[in-house]
Short mmCIF file of C-alpha atoms and ligand atoms in Angstrom, two decimals:
data_model
loop_
_atom_site.label_atom_id
_atom_site.label_comp_id
_atom_site.label_asym_id
_atom_site.label_seq_id
_atom_site.Cartn_x
_atom_site.Cartn_y
_atom_site.Cartn_z
CA MET A 1049 353.96 15.33 60.54
CA SER A 1050 350.87 13.56 60.78
CA GLU A 1051 347.83 14.93 58.35
CA THR A 1052 345.42 14.35 61.50
CA ASN A 1053 345.23 17.91 63.10
CA THR A 1054 343.88 18.18 66.70
CA TYR A 1055 344.34 22.02 66.20
CA LEU A 1056 342.21 23.18 63.30
CA ILE A 1057 343.75 26.39 61.79
CA ARG A 1058 341.14 28.87 60.95
CA VAL A 1059 341.98 30.87 58.16
CA GLU A 1060 340.73 34.68 57.74
CA PRO A 1061 342.01 35.66 54.27
CA THR A 1062 342.99 39.66 53.93
CA LYS A 1063 340.13 41.74 51.94
CA GLN A 1064 343.16 43.97 50.76
CA SER A 1065 346.34 42.20 50.06
CA ARG A 1066 349.72 45.02 50.10
CA LEU A 1067 351.81 42.80 47.79
CA SER A 1068 351.46 44.51 44.52
CA GLN A 1069 353.12 47.77 46.76
CA VAL A 1070 356.32 46.02 47.15
CA ASP A 1071 359.29 46.45 45.69
CA PHE A 1072 361.12 43.24 45.51
CA ASN A 1073 364.13 44.36 44.05
CA ASN A 1074 364.69 47.24 47.00
CA LEU A 1075 363.62 45.54 50.13
CA LYS A 1076 364.71 46.71 54.08
CA PHE A 1077 364.98 43.97 56.88
CA GLY A 1078 362.21 43.45 58.50
CA GLN A 1079 360.02 46.62 57.78
CA ILE A 1080 357.53 45.12 55.09
CA MET A 1081 356.01 42.32 56.79
CA SER A 1082 353.22 39.65 54.49
CA ASP A 1083 349.77 40.02 54.19
CA HIS A 1084 348.97 37.47 57.38
CA MET A 1085 350.16 35.94 60.54
CA LEU A 1086 349.22 33.12 62.72
CA VAL A 1087 348.06 33.62 66.28
CA ALA A 1088 347.59 31.20 68.44
CA ASN A 1089 346.28 31.64 72.42
CA TYR A 1090 347.12 29.73 75.34
CA GLU A 1091 344.53 29.50 78.47
CA ASP A 1092 343.95 27.09 81.20
CA GLY A 1093 346.52 25.17 80.23
CA ALA A 1094 345.86 24.74 76.21
CA TRP A 1095 345.92 25.94 72.84
CA THR A 1096 343.35 27.31 71.40
CA ASP A 1097 341.99 29.44 68.63
CA VAL A 1098 344.85 28.63 66.30
CA SER A 1099 344.57 30.89 63.34
CA ILE A 1100 345.72 33.01 60.53
CA VAL A 1101 344.21 36.13 59.91
CA PRO A 1102 345.66 39.88 58.39
CA TYR A 1103 348.81 40.84 59.75
CA GLY A 1104 347.57 43.98 61.93
CA ASP A 1105 347.96 45.26 65.73
CA LEU A 1106 347.32 42.89 69.07
CA THR A 1107 345.26 43.95 71.35
CA ILE A 1108 347.28 44.16 74.88
CA SER A 1109 347.22 44.86 78.86
CA PRO A 1110 348.95 47.72 80.45
CA SER A 1111 350.16 45.09 83.04
CA MET A 1112 350.57 42.26 80.54
CA SER A 1113 353.45 40.33 82.52
CA ALA A 1114 355.59 40.10 79.23
CA LEU A 1115 356.43 43.74 79.75
CA HIS A 1116 357.24 43.74 83.23
CA TYR A 1117 359.16 40.19 83.54
CA GLY A 1118 360.46 39.32 80.43
CA GLN A 1119 358.45 36.20 79.44
CA SER A 1120 359.13 36.90 75.90
CA ILE A 1121 361.46 34.43 73.47
CA PHE A 1122 361.19 33.92 69.75
CA GLU A 1123 362.69 32.55 66.76
CA GLY A 1124 364.53 33.32 63.45
CA VAL A 1125 363.66 31.02 60.04
CA LYS A 1126 363.97 31.38 56.56
CA GLY A 1127 361.88 30.51 53.31
CA TYR A 1128 363.17 30.22 49.88
CA LYS A 1129 361.74 29.92 46.90
CA PHE A 1130 363.33 27.15 44.34
CA PRO A 1131 363.60 27.88 40.56
CA ASP A 1132 360.56 25.65 40.04
CA GLY A 1133 358.27 28.01 42.23
CA THR A 1134 358.59 25.48 45.18
CA VAL A 1135 358.37 26.77 48.63
CA SER A 1136 360.86 25.28 51.16
CA ILE A 1137 362.07 26.08 54.54
CA PHE A 1138 365.34 25.62 56.16
CA ARG A 1139 365.56 23.39 58.83
CA PRO A 1140 362.25 24.49 60.89
CA ASP A 1141 362.30 21.43 63.23
CA LYS A 1142 365.97 22.49 64.61
CA ASN A 1143 363.91 26.07 65.59
CA TRP A 1144 361.10 24.50 66.90
CA GLU A 1145 363.07 22.07 69.10
CA ARG A 1146 364.81 25.08 70.23
CA PHE A 1147 362.00 26.95 70.88
CA ASN A 1148 360.16 24.42 73.05
CA LYS A 1149 364.07 24.63 75.22
CA SER A 1150 363.80 28.51 75.39
CA ALA A 1151 360.04 27.92 76.73
CA ALA A 1152 361.20 25.22 79.64
CA ARG A 1153 363.91 27.43 80.81
CA LEU A 1154 361.53 30.59 81.02
CA GLN A 1155 358.74 28.64 82.26
CA MET A 1156 356.27 28.90 79.25
CA PRO A 1157 354.40 26.62 77.88
CA GLU A 1158 355.61 23.98 75.00
CA VAL A 1159 354.00 24.70 71.56
CA PRO A 1160 353.08 21.35 69.89
CA GLU A 1161 354.48 20.32 66.55
CA GLU A 1162 351.12 21.01 64.84
CA ILE A 1163 351.01 24.82 65.70
CA PHE A 1164 354.49 25.34 65.03
CA MET A 1165 355.74 23.74 62.07
CA GLY A 1166 351.83 22.78 60.91
CA GLY A 1167 351.13 26.64 61.03
CA LEU A 1168 354.76 27.41 59.47
CA LYS A 1169 353.54 25.47 56.83
CA GLU A 1170 349.67 26.67 56.39
CA LEU A 1171 350.66 30.18 56.70
CA LEU A 1172 353.50 29.77 54.08
CA GLN A 1173 351.15 28.19 52.00
CA VAL A 1174 348.71 31.25 52.24
CA ASP A 1175 351.50 33.94 51.60
CA GLU A 1176 353.25 32.67 48.78
CA ALA A 1177 353.25 34.74 47.12
CA TRP A 1178 355.21 36.83 49.39
CA VAL A 1179 358.46 34.59 49.17
CA PRO A 1180 360.74 36.41 46.88
CA SER A 1181 362.10 34.75 44.19
CA VAL A 1182 364.71 37.57 43.27
CA GLU A 1183 368.19 36.09 43.53
CA GLY A 1184 369.57 36.11 46.99
CA THR A 1185 366.23 37.17 48.41
CA SER A 1186 363.99 35.11 51.28
CA LEU A 1187 361.18 35.25 53.42
CA TYR A 1188 362.58 35.95 56.92
CA ILE A 1189 359.82 34.25 59.34
CA ARG A 1190 359.77 35.33 63.08
CA PRO A 1191 357.99 32.82 65.34
CA PHE A 1192 357.76 34.26 68.82
CA MET A 1193 355.65 34.19 72.10
CA PHE A 1194 355.15 35.98 75.17
CA ALA A 1195 353.05 36.05 78.38
CA THR A 1196 349.78 37.87 78.36
CA GLU A 1197 348.44 37.35 82.02
CA ALA A 1198 347.44 41.09 83.07
CA ALA A 1199 348.33 40.80 86.92
CA LEU A 1200 351.48 42.44 88.31
CA GLY A 1201 352.50 39.71 90.58
CA VAL A 1202 355.80 37.46 89.76
CA HIS A 1203 354.99 34.32 88.79
CA PRO A 1204 354.75 32.67 85.72
CA SER A 1205 351.88 33.92 83.16
CA ALA A 1206 348.74 31.44 83.14
CA SER A 1207 348.56 33.01 79.35
CA TYR A 1208 350.70 33.35 76.54
CA LYS A 1209 350.53 34.02 72.93
CA PHE A 1210 352.24 32.41 70.17
CA VAL A 1211 352.61 34.56 66.88
CA ILE A 1212 354.18 33.72 63.21
CA ILE A 1213 355.03 36.63 61.05
CA THR A 1214 356.91 36.84 58.39
CA CYS A 1215 358.71 39.52 55.97
CA PRO A 1216 360.52 39.02 52.39
CA VAL A 1217 364.08 40.42 53.00
CA GLY A 1218 366.76 41.25 50.55
CA ALA A 1219 369.70 39.87 49.37
CA TYR A 1220 372.37 39.78 52.21
CA TYR A 1221 375.02 41.43 50.98
CA SER A 1222 377.53 40.96 54.49
CA LYS A 1223 380.71 42.80 54.35
CA PRO A 1224 383.62 41.30 56.45
CA ILE A 1225 383.00 42.74 60.09
CA SER A 1226 384.96 43.56 62.66
CA LEU A 1227 384.62 42.03 66.40
CA LYS A 1228 385.95 44.17 69.52
CA VAL A 1229 386.51 41.35 72.27
CA GLU A 1230 384.09 42.07 75.21
CA THR A 1231 386.35 41.79 78.65
CA TYR A 1232 384.00 43.92 81.14
CA TYR A 1233 380.28 43.60 80.03
CA THR A 1234 378.86 40.18 80.28
CA ARG A 1235 376.01 38.26 77.92
CA ALA A 1236 375.32 35.17 80.11
CA ALA A 1237 377.02 33.16 82.64
CA ASP A 1238 376.56 29.36 83.43
CA GLY A 1239 373.21 28.62 84.64
CA GLY A 1240 371.41 31.59 83.08
CA VAL A 1241 369.81 31.89 79.94
CA GLY A 1242 372.48 32.36 77.47
CA PHE A 1243 371.46 28.92 75.37
CA SER A 1244 367.64 30.48 75.11
CA LYS A 1245 366.83 32.87 72.29
CA ASN A 1246 364.77 35.19 74.57
CA ALA A 1247 364.30 38.94 74.24
CA GLY A 1248 366.47 39.96 77.33
CA ASN A 1249 369.54 38.77 75.98
CA TYR A 1250 368.81 41.37 73.00
CA ALA A 1251 368.38 44.05 75.53
CA LEU A 1252 370.89 43.61 77.50
CA SER A 1253 373.31 43.50 74.53
CA LEU A 1254 372.28 46.73 73.12
CA TYR A 1255 374.30 49.02 75.54
CA PRO A 1256 377.89 47.31 75.35
CA THR A 1257 377.60 47.29 71.44
CA GLN A 1258 376.91 50.98 71.01
CA LEU A 1259 380.07 51.20 73.03
CA ALA A 1260 382.22 48.80 70.93
CA ASN A 1261 380.53 50.71 67.85
CA GLN A 1262 381.70 53.96 68.99
CA GLU A 1263 385.11 52.47 69.16
CA GLY A 1264 385.17 51.69 65.54
CA TYR A 1265 384.07 47.68 65.67
CA ASP A 1266 381.00 46.69 64.12
CA GLN A 1267 379.97 44.26 66.72
CA ILE A 1268 380.88 42.14 70.35
CA MET A 1269 382.55 38.98 70.71
CA TRP A 1270 381.43 37.89 73.62
CA THR A 1271 383.70 36.18 76.79
CA ASP A 1272 382.67 33.95 79.71
CA ALA A 1273 381.36 35.89 82.62
CA ALA A 1274 383.55 34.33 85.22
CA GLU A 1275 387.04 35.38 83.56
CA HIS A 1276 386.37 36.89 80.52
CA LYS A 1277 389.24 34.75 79.19
CA TYR A 1278 387.17 32.52 76.70
CA ILE A 1279 385.07 33.20 73.35
CA GLU A 1280 381.30 32.44 73.26
CA GLU A 1281 379.75 34.30 70.40
CA ALA A 1282 379.16 37.69 68.74
CA GLY A 1283 375.86 39.77 68.81
CA THR A 1284 373.40 38.17 67.02
CA ALA A 1285 375.58 35.16 65.58
CA ASN A 1286 377.61 32.15 66.63
CA LEU A 1287 381.59 32.33 65.58
CA ILE A 1288 383.63 29.27 63.69
CA PHE A 1289 387.42 29.51 63.09
CA ARG A 1290 389.80 27.28 61.15
CA ILE A 1291 392.64 26.89 63.34
CA GLY A 1292 395.07 24.79 60.89
CA ASP A 1293 393.00 21.95 59.29
CA THR A 1294 390.26 21.78 62.28
CA ILE A 1295 386.80 23.92 62.37
CA ILE A 1296 386.29 24.97 66.05
CA THR A 1297 383.48 26.29 67.43
CA PRO A 1298 382.93 27.47 71.40
CA HIS A 1299 381.01 25.47 72.94
CA GLY A 1300 378.66 25.16 75.83
CA ASP A 1301 375.00 26.50 77.60
CA THR A 1302 376.32 30.14 77.36
CA ILE A 1303 376.02 30.23 73.88
CA LEU A 1304 372.94 30.27 71.43
CA HIS A 1305 372.95 26.86 70.03
CA GLY A 1306 372.62 27.57 65.77
CA VAL A 1307 371.16 26.27 63.72
CA THR A 1308 373.68 27.44 61.21
CA ARG A 1309 376.55 26.54 63.46
CA ARG A 1310 375.14 23.19 63.72
CA THR A 1311 374.49 22.66 60.00
CA ILE A 1312 377.97 24.12 59.48
CA MET A 1313 379.51 21.56 61.55
CA GLU A 1314 378.17 18.89 60.21
CA LEU A 1315 378.90 20.14 56.46
CA ALA A 1316 382.43 20.08 57.96
CA GLU A 1317 382.65 16.74 59.47
CA LYS A 1318 381.28 15.38 56.61
CA TRP A 1319 384.15 17.17 54.13
CA GLY A 1320 386.63 15.43 55.99
CA PHE A 1321 387.74 18.36 58.27
CA LYS A 1322 388.25 18.05 61.97
CA ALA A 1323 385.02 19.30 63.59
CA GLU A 1324 385.52 20.31 67.36
CA GLN A 1325 382.96 21.73 69.67
CA ARG A 1326 385.43 23.15 72.88
CA LYS A 1327 386.45 25.87 74.71
CA VAL A 1328 388.47 28.38 73.00
CA SER A 1329 390.42 31.08 74.80
CA VAL A 1330 391.17 34.84 73.57
CA GLN A 1331 394.76 33.65 73.47
CA GLU A 1332 394.65 30.61 71.40
CA LEU A 1333 393.03 32.68 68.79
CA ILE A 1334 395.41 35.79 69.15
CA ASP A 1335 398.30 33.62 69.19
CA GLY A 1336 396.88 32.07 66.00
CA ILE A 1337 396.14 34.58 64.33
CA LYS A 1338 400.16 35.91 65.03
CA ASN A 1339 401.54 32.92 64.09
CA GLY A 1340 398.89 32.28 60.91
CA SER A 1341 397.31 29.13 62.44
CA VAL A 1342 394.46 30.78 62.03
CA SER A 1343 393.19 31.35 58.74
CA GLU A 1344 389.35 31.35 59.04
CA ALA A 1345 387.05 33.30 61.30
CA PHE A 1346 383.23 33.81 60.82
CA ALA A 1347 379.98 34.48 62.34
CA ALA A 1348 377.19 32.13 61.49
CA GLY A 1349 373.86 32.66 61.43
CA THR A 1350 370.35 32.80 59.78
CA ALA A 1351 370.33 36.31 58.70
CA ALA A 1352 373.72 36.21 56.63
CA THR A 1353 374.43 32.36 56.98
CA VAL A 1354 378.23 33.22 56.76
CA THR A 1355 379.71 36.82 57.68
CA HIS A 1356 383.40 36.77 57.54
CA ILE A 1357 385.67 38.56 60.27
CA SER A 1358 388.38 40.85 59.12
CA LYS A 1359 389.67 42.01 62.22
CA ILE A 1360 389.48 41.42 66.16
CA GLY A 1361 390.67 43.86 68.63
CA PHE A 1362 391.89 42.65 72.07
CA GLU A 1363 393.09 45.06 74.88
CA GLY A 1364 393.27 48.31 72.50
CA GLN A 1365 395.30 45.86 69.74
CA ASP A 1366 393.87 44.99 66.40
CA TYR A 1367 394.58 41.85 64.98
CA ASP A 1368 393.93 41.40 61.36
CA LEU A 1369 393.04 37.98 59.60
CA PRO A 1370 393.95 36.99 55.84
CA PRO A 1371 392.18 38.39 52.88
CA VAL A 1372 388.50 36.75 52.32
CA GLU A 1373 389.43 35.46 49.04
CA GLY A 1374 391.68 32.54 50.38
CA ARG A 1375 389.01 31.36 52.93
CA GLU A 1376 388.90 28.02 51.54
CA PHE A 1377 386.03 26.64 53.87
CA SER A 1378 383.72 29.79 54.48
CA ASN A 1379 383.29 30.26 51.09
CA LYS A 1380 383.17 26.66 50.03
CA VAL A 1381 380.12 26.32 53.06
CA LEU A 1382 378.74 29.51 52.19
CA ASP A 1383 378.13 28.37 48.41
CA TYR A 1384 376.81 25.38 48.84
CA LEU A 1385 374.32 26.24 51.23
CA ASN A 1386 373.15 29.01 49.05
CA GLN A 1387 372.54 25.92 46.10
CA LEU A 1388 371.01 23.57 48.53
CA ARG A 1389 368.40 25.92 50.32
CA TYR A 1390 367.46 27.64 46.68
CA GLY A 1391 367.16 24.14 45.50
CA LYS A 1392 369.52 24.36 43.18
CA ILE A 1393 371.21 21.15 44.43
CA GLU A 1394 370.45 17.88 45.86
CA ASP A 1395 369.45 17.53 49.53
CA PRO A 1396 370.84 14.74 50.70
CA PHE A 1397 370.39 15.71 54.35
CA GLY A 1398 366.74 16.18 54.05
CA TRP A 1399 367.23 20.00 55.66
CA ASN A 1400 364.49 21.82 53.29
CA PHE A 1401 361.11 21.20 54.76
CA ILE A 1402 358.80 21.67 51.41
CA VAL A 1403 355.98 23.74 52.07
C1 LIG B 1322 369.82 33.23 66.48
C2 LIG B 1322 371.14 33.36 67.26
C3 LIG B 1322 372.20 33.07 66.53
C4 LIG B 1322 372.34 32.28 65.38
O1 LIG B 1322 371.25 30.90 65.56
P1 LIG B 1322 370.69 30.51 64.03
O2 LIG B 1322 369.71 29.10 64.45
O3 LIG B 1322 371.71 29.92 63.33
O4 LIG B 1322 369.93 31.57 63.44
C5 LIG B 1322 373.24 33.11 67.12
N1 LIG B 1322 373.34 33.33 68.51
C6 LIG B 1322 372.33 34.60 69.30
C7 LIG B 1322 372.48 35.17 70.04
C8 LIG B 1322 371.36 34.51 68.53
O5 LIG B 1322 370.02 34.87 68.97
#
């Protein structure tokens, strides 16, 4: 990154840090925000007023277009503290790229590297003490952008706000989850916005997910909109399977291209597995569970990294996956990524972005 900043980031430190009130051994996800946030405004075709200010409410207009027409996108990134105190963010360049792809699809402006990456770096420097060091904890980072024009006409907003907020999060003990193959509701269709991390993709998932919960499943396994025959992804994470000695993940623009998924597929290849991004039919999965060739299945995402899948429900029938202890690849990849992101082993890929 260049050292000459076109966007000077103004820093207004808080007068009253809330840090001493936080119990770092007992953190609930997304409830306690760090002292500062980064805010930037887009007006008249340019980004202005990039500043780091005390975390607090924003003022909005009731006619603000994000509220009515949904131009609103976000990212989820994590920062980690190494044993020597170094603060590092995991592959935020990939989040920056994806953020701008989401923006383009929703006719929103690009956020330049200096504001996204430079802003992340400076914000974490200011709130370094908020990056927890208790084993397994991390700083969850939420960059987001929304349309702020106060007008009810349906058109791309003329103004936007880009914000980064952060919050310390506790060790994530992910219990294996059960998934219901969704054969009626649809998350994304070809030509739609499935690949973009926009707020609406979550709004539409809430009702079908609640129905799945009522049937006793933790989350939905989305399938393609046209036929409901091909597997897409889980509610908030991508899906990865081991079939024989091949590591396989569904492919296409109807799924969110996760940084965790990408990372795990890259590692699979490095470690000598066959790694494939391709269509996976529900039938192939069910047949493979029945004949024993599907030995591992997990959800991959920033929140938990790897969440093992214990059971898949399809057309009223439950299919159990093999015990988690014997899952060689997923356990190895989770352990490796934990070591790497906390700076306990070498980072041969340059995935750690040091703050
Ligand atoms: C964010 C997200 C993922 C996971 O992406 P990561 O970059 O690995 O965190 C997967 N699916 C959906 C729908 C998402 O929103």
